[in-house]
Amino acid sequence: MRYDVVIIGAGPAGLSAGIFCRRAGLNVLCLERLAVGGQAALTVAIDNYPGFNLVSGFELVTKIQTHATSLGVQVKYATVTKLKKATKGFVVECSNTKYEANKVIIACGGKVRKLGLDNEERLTGRGVSYCASCDGNFYKNKTVAVVGGGRTAEEDVQYLTKIAKKIYLINRRTVFRAGTSAMDKIKQLKNVEIIAPATIASIEGEERLTSITLNTDGKKKKLKVDGLFIAIGSVPNLEFLDFELDKDEQGYIKTDAEMKTSVKNLYAAGDIVSKNFRQVINACAEGATAGNSCIGEK
């Protein structure tokens, strides 16, 4: 089936793009491989989205999804395996089917960045996790470590402080990207110990994670922990592309002010875009801009 616009990703950016496309009468399909809302849906609390003093990520994206589907945005669960150029527009291939599109918006965000250490894969789900809100309740009254210096790491600590007995927050620099205000709140938590600058040298355990070894001040330091939450960002998820387009050094897509990529009729929005600031608010704005850019002759 041919669509005016196919959107890859049903997070805040993709859903916002769908809203603007549908309001202009375009036939829109939004494809999501995991869960609607993406990483935003896993955020425990959002306190910087205009109009909401405090809202959970799940509640916010549910409202956005309800808005989008009420306008007629079709949301289907499917993994995009290949995006190809066609004589007219694009072909979006999924596991069991394919769709034709006049225009495509890539809004699939990224995938979690890993430390790349021995035992990391083997102990994932056995003490190693990438989502505190998903797995935190398994560590009630236990000792855990969170590695990272950005907003995700800060949110993980805030979530875990009500569950875990002891939390180590590990960052490779003394400066935290989460910001001064966020770190002031962290420093007031009695069960949190900040270790910075430090990096994780190794992850230990047989059946389950038992400890981690740090490099700090030129010395090795072993910490006994029951859980390790890795919150060091994401990497772009663009393996499905069947052609080249302009990207930055980290592999994120370059766009102009209208969210146009270097490929005609291909747009990008949200965390997949090359930028310094990744928040729900600008993902929605970019999605709206990309959707608006798609409006024109069907």
Tab-separated table of C-alpha atoms in Angstrom:
chain	number	residue	atom	x	y	z
A	1	MET	CA	0.000	0.000	0.000
A	2	ARG	CA	1.170	3.525	-0.761
A	3	TYR	CA	1.101	6.291	1.836
A	4	ASP	CA	1.690	9.989	1.521
A	5	VAL	CA	4.025	9.767	4.512
A	6	VAL	CA	5.558	6.847	6.401
A	7	ILE	CA	7.068	7.726	9.767
A	8	ILE	CA	9.681	5.388	11.219
A	9	GLY	CA	9.342	5.583	14.991
A	10	ALA	CA	6.368	6.333	17.254
A	11	GLY	CA	8.051	8.397	19.939
A	12	PRO	CA	7.201	12.049	20.671
A	13	ALA	CA	8.824	13.186	17.406
A	14	GLY	CA	7.120	10.593	15.200
A	15	LEU	CA	3.689	11.032	16.766
A	16	SER	CA	3.937	14.835	16.581
A	17	ALA	CA	4.875	14.562	12.908
A	18	GLY	CA	1.855	12.330	12.357
A	19	ILE	CA	-0.466	14.865	13.994
A	20	PHE	CA	0.634	17.655	11.658
A	21	CYS	CA	0.501	15.440	8.578
A	22	ARG	CA	-3.011	14.211	9.376
A	23	ARG	CA	-4.300	17.699	10.114
A	24	ALA	CA	-3.338	18.529	6.526
A	25	GLY	CA	-5.221	15.480	5.228
A	26	LEU	CA	-2.207	13.314	4.397
A	27	ASN	CA	-2.441	9.520	4.558
A	28	VAL	CA	0.033	8.592	7.312
A	29	LEU	CA	1.512	5.363	8.652
A	30	CYS	CA	3.689	5.328	11.774
A	31	LEU	CA	5.865	2.234	12.305
A	32	GLU	CA	7.203	1.307	15.758
A	33	ARG	CA	9.405	-1.705	16.487
A	34	LEU	CA	9.150	-1.787	20.306
A	35	ALA	CA	6.722	0.382	22.265
A	36	VAL	CA	4.955	3.626	21.448
A	37	GLY	CA	6.711	6.509	23.145
A	38	GLY	CA	10.235	5.156	22.867
A	39	GLN	CA	12.670	6.135	25.603
A	40	ALA	CA	10.391	8.965	26.727
A	41	ALA	CA	7.779	6.446	27.888
A	42	LEU	CA	10.323	5.032	30.351
A	43	THR	CA	11.107	8.404	31.941
A	44	VAL	CA	9.826	8.435	35.502
A	45	ALA	CA	9.151	12.162	35.765
A	46	ILE	CA	9.300	15.071	33.316
A	47	ASP	CA	9.306	18.524	34.886
A	48	ASN	CA	10.327	20.686	31.930
A	49	TYR	CA	7.518	20.096	29.426
A	50	PRO	CA	5.403	23.266	29.088
A	51	GLY	CA	1.945	22.929	30.588
A	52	PHE	CA	2.895	20.137	32.986
A	53	ASN	CA	4.575	20.932	36.293
A	54	LEU	CA	5.328	17.233	36.662
A	55	VAL	CA	4.225	14.339	34.471
A	56	SER	CA	5.452	10.790	33.911
A	57	GLY	CA	6.866	10.031	30.495
A	58	PHE	CA	4.298	7.263	30.027
A	59	GLU	CA	1.377	9.602	30.754
A	60	LEU	CA	2.693	12.287	28.415
A	61	VAL	CA	3.332	10.014	25.439
A	62	THR	CA	-0.018	8.279	25.987
A	63	LYS	CA	-1.732	11.669	25.616
A	64	ILE	CA	0.275	12.377	22.457
A	65	GLN	CA	-0.574	8.941	21.038
A	66	THR	CA	-4.289	9.375	21.802
A	67	HIS	CA	-4.220	12.742	20.040
A	68	ALA	CA	-2.461	11.274	16.989
A	69	THR	CA	-4.691	8.209	16.601
A	70	SER	CA	-7.853	10.287	17.124
A	71	LEU	CA	-6.866	12.220	14.004
A	72	GLY	CA	-6.384	9.004	12.030
A	73	VAL	CA	-2.651	8.365	12.313
A	74	GLN	CA	-2.177	4.621	11.784
A	75	VAL	CA	0.322	3.071	14.199
A	76	LYS	CA	1.630	-0.413	13.410
A	77	TYR	CA	4.184	-2.494	15.281
A	78	ALA	CA	6.863	-3.569	12.837
A	79	THR	CA	10.636	-3.597	12.560
A	80	VAL	CA	11.901	-1.693	9.534
A	81	THR	CA	14.597	-3.814	7.926
A	82	LYS	CA	15.346	-1.634	4.905
A	83	LEU	CA	14.548	1.818	3.568
A	84	LYS	CA	15.087	2.084	-0.184
A	85	LYS	CA	14.765	4.823	-2.757
A	86	ALA	CA	12.184	4.142	-5.450
A	87	THR	CA	11.256	5.741	-8.775
A	88	LYS	CA	8.612	7.659	-6.880
A	89	GLY	CA	9.456	8.140	-3.245
A	90	PHE	CA	10.587	5.221	-1.083
A	91	VAL	CA	9.977	1.592	-0.234
A	92	VAL	CA	9.913	0.758	3.467
A	93	GLU	CA	10.562	-2.935	4.020
A	94	CYS	CA	9.544	-4.682	7.244
A	95	SER	CA	9.909	-8.285	8.366
A	96	ASN	CA	6.781	-9.571	6.610
A	97	THR	CA	5.614	-6.739	4.388
A	98	LYS	CA	6.607	-3.546	2.605
A	99	TYR	CA	5.077	-0.106	2.212
A	100	GLU	CA	5.472	2.561	-0.449
A	101	ALA	CA	5.721	6.184	0.575
A	102	ASN	CA	5.942	9.496	-1.226
A	103	LYS	CA	7.822	10.913	1.737
A	104	VAL	CA	9.470	9.434	4.835
A	105	ILE	CA	10.240	10.871	8.241
A	106	ILE	CA	12.914	9.064	10.272
A	107	ALA	CA	12.128	9.470	13.971
A	108	CYS	CA	13.412	6.202	15.386
A	109	GLY	CA	15.735	7.648	18.019
A	110	GLY	CA	18.704	5.545	19.047
A	111	LYS	CA	19.609	2.422	20.929
A	112	VAL	CA	21.343	2.228	24.281
A	113	ARG	CA	25.080	2.792	24.329
A	114	LYS	CA	27.036	-0.012	25.982
A	115	LEU	CA	30.292	0.044	27.903
A	116	GLY	CA	31.761	-2.647	25.681
A	117	LEU	CA	33.269	-4.612	28.563
A	118	ASP	CA	33.732	-8.358	28.981
A	119	ASN	CA	30.764	-9.960	30.756
A	120	GLU	CA	28.464	-7.041	29.915
A	121	GLU	CA	26.359	-9.018	27.435
A	122	ARG	CA	26.490	-12.221	29.494
A	123	LEU	CA	25.302	-10.498	32.667
A	124	THR	CA	22.631	-8.352	31.025
A	125	GLY	CA	19.423	-9.257	32.825
A	126	ARG	CA	21.502	-10.820	35.593
A	127	GLY	CA	22.506	-7.648	37.346
A	128	VAL	CA	23.350	-5.457	34.364
A	129	SER	CA	20.512	-3.236	33.135
A	130	TYR	CA	19.952	-0.238	30.882
A	131	CYS	CA	16.592	0.804	32.353
A	132	ALA	CA	16.123	1.653	36.028
A	133	SER	CA	12.377	2.153	35.738
A	134	CYS	CA	12.094	-1.286	34.105
A	135	ASP	CA	14.299	-3.301	36.460
A	136	GLY	CA	14.729	-1.179	39.576
A	137	ASN	CA	12.200	-3.058	41.683
A	138	PHE	CA	14.397	-6.163	41.546
A	139	TYR	CA	16.919	-4.355	43.776
A	140	LYS	CA	14.858	-3.509	46.835
A	141	ASN	CA	17.187	-2.878	49.801
A	142	LYS	CA	20.222	-3.864	47.714
A	143	THR	CA	23.358	-2.049	46.572
A	144	VAL	CA	23.518	-0.785	43.004
A	145	ALA	CA	25.667	1.444	40.818
A	146	VAL	CA	24.604	3.895	38.114
A	147	VAL	CA	27.152	4.950	35.505
A	148	GLY	CA	26.652	8.155	33.535
A	149	GLY	CA	26.625	11.912	33.920
A	150	GLY	CA	23.562	13.061	32.011
A	151	ARG	CA	19.839	13.436	32.609
A	152	THR	CA	19.153	9.698	32.283
A	153	ALA	CA	21.679	8.830	34.984
A	154	GLU	CA	20.228	11.502	37.255
A	155	GLU	CA	16.698	10.173	36.714
A	156	ASP	CA	17.862	6.622	37.385
A	157	VAL	CA	19.364	7.664	40.713
A	158	GLN	CA	16.233	9.587	41.703
A	159	TYR	CA	14.120	6.520	40.907
A	160	LEU	CA	16.392	4.023	42.639
A	161	THR	CA	16.885	6.039	45.806
A	162	LYS	CA	13.434	4.953	47.026
A	163	ILE	CA	14.207	1.297	46.333
A	164	ALA	CA	17.887	0.496	46.823
A	165	LYS	CA	19.769	0.559	50.103
A	166	LYS	CA	22.895	2.121	48.586
A	167	ILE	CA	23.573	3.759	45.224
A	168	TYR	CA	26.954	4.602	43.703
A	169	LEU	CA	26.829	7.227	40.956
A	170	ILE	CA	29.883	6.876	38.730
A	171	ASN	CA	30.923	9.428	36.118
A	172	ARG	CA	34.095	9.698	34.061
A	173	ARG	CA	34.252	13.456	34.679
A	174	THR	CA	33.730	15.668	37.710
A	175	VAL	CA	31.295	17.776	35.672
A	176	PHE	CA	27.840	16.265	35.185
A	177	ARG	CA	25.817	17.002	32.056
A	178	ALA	CA	22.626	16.648	34.107
A	179	GLY	CA	23.213	20.206	35.349
A	180	THR	CA	23.832	21.917	38.671
A	181	SER	CA	20.213	21.902	39.844
A	182	ALA	CA	19.834	18.170	39.277
A	183	MET	CA	23.132	17.352	40.951
A	184	ASP	CA	22.295	19.495	43.975
A	185	LYS	CA	19.252	17.259	44.501
A	186	ILE	CA	21.393	14.131	44.102
A	187	LYS	CA	23.935	15.341	46.685
A	188	GLN	CA	21.180	15.692	49.258
A	189	LEU	CA	20.215	12.021	49.009
A	190	LYS	CA	21.624	10.151	51.995
A	191	ASN	CA	21.978	6.764	50.307
A	192	VAL	CA	23.879	8.060	47.257
A	193	GLU	CA	27.668	8.194	46.954
A	194	ILE	CA	29.186	10.003	43.974
A	195	ILE	CA	32.465	8.659	42.595
A	196	ALA	CA	34.003	10.967	39.984
A	197	PRO	CA	36.125	11.007	37.986
A	198	ALA	CA	36.050	7.258	37.519
A	199	THR	CA	35.483	4.667	34.814
A	200	ILE	CA	34.416	1.040	35.038
A	201	ALA	CA	37.332	-1.245	34.219
A	202	SER	CA	35.563	-4.584	34.595
A	203	ILE	CA	32.300	-6.282	35.497
A	204	GLU	CA	32.501	-9.426	37.625
A	205	GLY	CA	30.189	-12.307	38.397
A	206	GLU	CA	29.414	-15.878	37.365
A	207	GLU	CA	25.678	-16.542	37.491
A	208	ARG	CA	24.926	-12.933	38.461
A	209	LEU	CA	26.744	-9.625	38.828
A	210	THR	CA	28.648	-9.499	42.100
A	211	SER	CA	31.052	-6.572	41.741
A	212	ILE	CA	32.573	-3.941	39.486
A	213	THR	CA	36.135	-2.617	39.403
A	214	LEU	CA	36.756	1.095	38.879
A	215	ASN	CA	39.672	3.108	37.582
A	216	THR	CA	39.788	6.185	39.797
A	217	ASP	CA	42.699	8.513	40.506
A	218	GLY	CA	45.021	6.068	38.783
A	219	LYS	CA	44.035	3.279	41.154
A	220	LYS	CA	41.772	0.242	41.023
A	221	LYS	CA	38.774	0.165	43.327
A	222	LYS	CA	36.387	-2.789	43.662
A	223	LEU	CA	32.772	-2.250	44.631
A	224	LYS	CA	30.431	-5.040	45.653
A	225	VAL	CA	27.122	-4.367	43.922
A	226	ASP	CA	23.982	-6.325	43.151
A	227	GLY	CA	23.043	-4.235	40.140
A	228	LEU	CA	24.639	-1.970	37.555
A	229	PHE	CA	22.521	0.505	35.600
A	230	ILE	CA	24.263	1.806	32.472
A	231	ALA	CA	23.033	5.276	31.495
A	232	ILE	CA	25.640	6.644	29.100
A	233	GLY	CA	23.414	7.703	26.237
A	234	SER	CA	22.441	6.171	22.949
A	235	VAL	CA	23.780	5.523	19.457
A	236	PRO	CA	21.855	6.170	16.217
A	237	ASN	CA	19.735	3.297	14.973
A	238	LEU	CA	20.097	3.507	11.198
A	239	GLU	CA	21.143	0.028	10.079
A	240	PHE	CA	18.087	-0.148	7.809
A	241	LEU	CA	19.256	2.606	5.442
A	242	ASP	CA	19.969	1.328	1.920
A	243	PHE	CA	21.611	4.565	0.788
A	244	GLU	CA	23.900	7.290	2.050
A	245	LEU	CA	22.887	10.612	3.567
A	246	ASP	CA	24.717	13.337	5.450
A	247	LYS	CA	25.508	12.471	9.081
A	248	ASP	CA	27.732	13.911	11.789
A	249	GLU	CA	30.806	12.193	13.238
A	250	GLN	CA	28.668	10.195	15.687
A	251	GLY	CA	26.353	8.961	12.937
A	252	TYR	CA	23.357	11.196	13.679
A	253	ILE	CA	21.432	12.650	10.736
A	254	LYS	CA	22.122	16.219	9.649
A	255	THR	CA	19.050	18.299	8.789
A	256	ASP	CA	18.224	21.876	7.921
A	257	ALA	CA	15.785	24.107	9.791
A	258	GLU	CA	12.840	22.389	8.067
A	259	MET	CA	14.124	18.941	9.158
A	260	LYS	CA	15.025	18.069	5.569
A	261	THR	CA	17.913	15.640	5.128
A	262	SER	CA	20.355	15.570	2.229
A	263	VAL	CA	17.985	13.161	0.418
A	264	LYS	CA	14.932	14.627	-1.319
A	265	ASN	CA	11.592	13.951	0.429
A	266	LEU	CA	13.364	12.379	3.420
A	267	TYR	CA	13.093	14.109	6.783
A	268	ALA	CA	14.344	13.375	10.286
A	269	ALA	CA	13.254	14.424	13.783
A	270	GLY	CA	13.927	13.645	17.433
A	271	ASP	CA	16.917	11.910	18.978
A	272	ILE	CA	18.149	10.592	15.622
A	273	VAL	CA	19.021	14.157	14.557
A	274	SER	CA	22.461	15.727	14.999
A	275	LYS	CA	22.157	18.226	17.882
A	276	ASN	CA	23.377	18.980	21.398
A	277	PHE	CA	20.045	19.064	23.216
A	278	ARG	CA	17.807	15.980	23.382
A	279	GLN	CA	14.548	16.473	25.236
A	280	VAL	CA	10.888	15.588	24.647
A	281	ILE	CA	10.042	19.240	24.024
A	282	ASN	CA	12.377	19.673	21.064
A	283	ALA	CA	11.572	16.184	19.718
A	284	CYS	CA	7.922	17.263	19.476
A	285	ALA	CA	8.913	20.557	17.866
A	286	GLU	CA	11.101	18.823	15.288
A	287	GLY	CA	8.353	16.293	14.575
A	288	ALA	CA	5.871	19.115	14.025
A	289	THR	CA	8.339	20.867	11.716
A	290	ALA	CA	9.021	17.677	9.740
A	291	GLY	CA	5.304	16.975	9.419
A	292	ASN	CA	4.652	20.511	8.257
A	293	SER	CA	7.463	20.208	5.700
A	294	CYS	CA	5.741	17.155	4.219
A	295	ILE	CA	2.564	19.111	3.564
A	296	GLY	CA	2.033	19.990	-0.064
A	297	GLU	CA	0.804	18.223	-3.161
A	298	LYS	CA	-0.065	14.623	-2.272
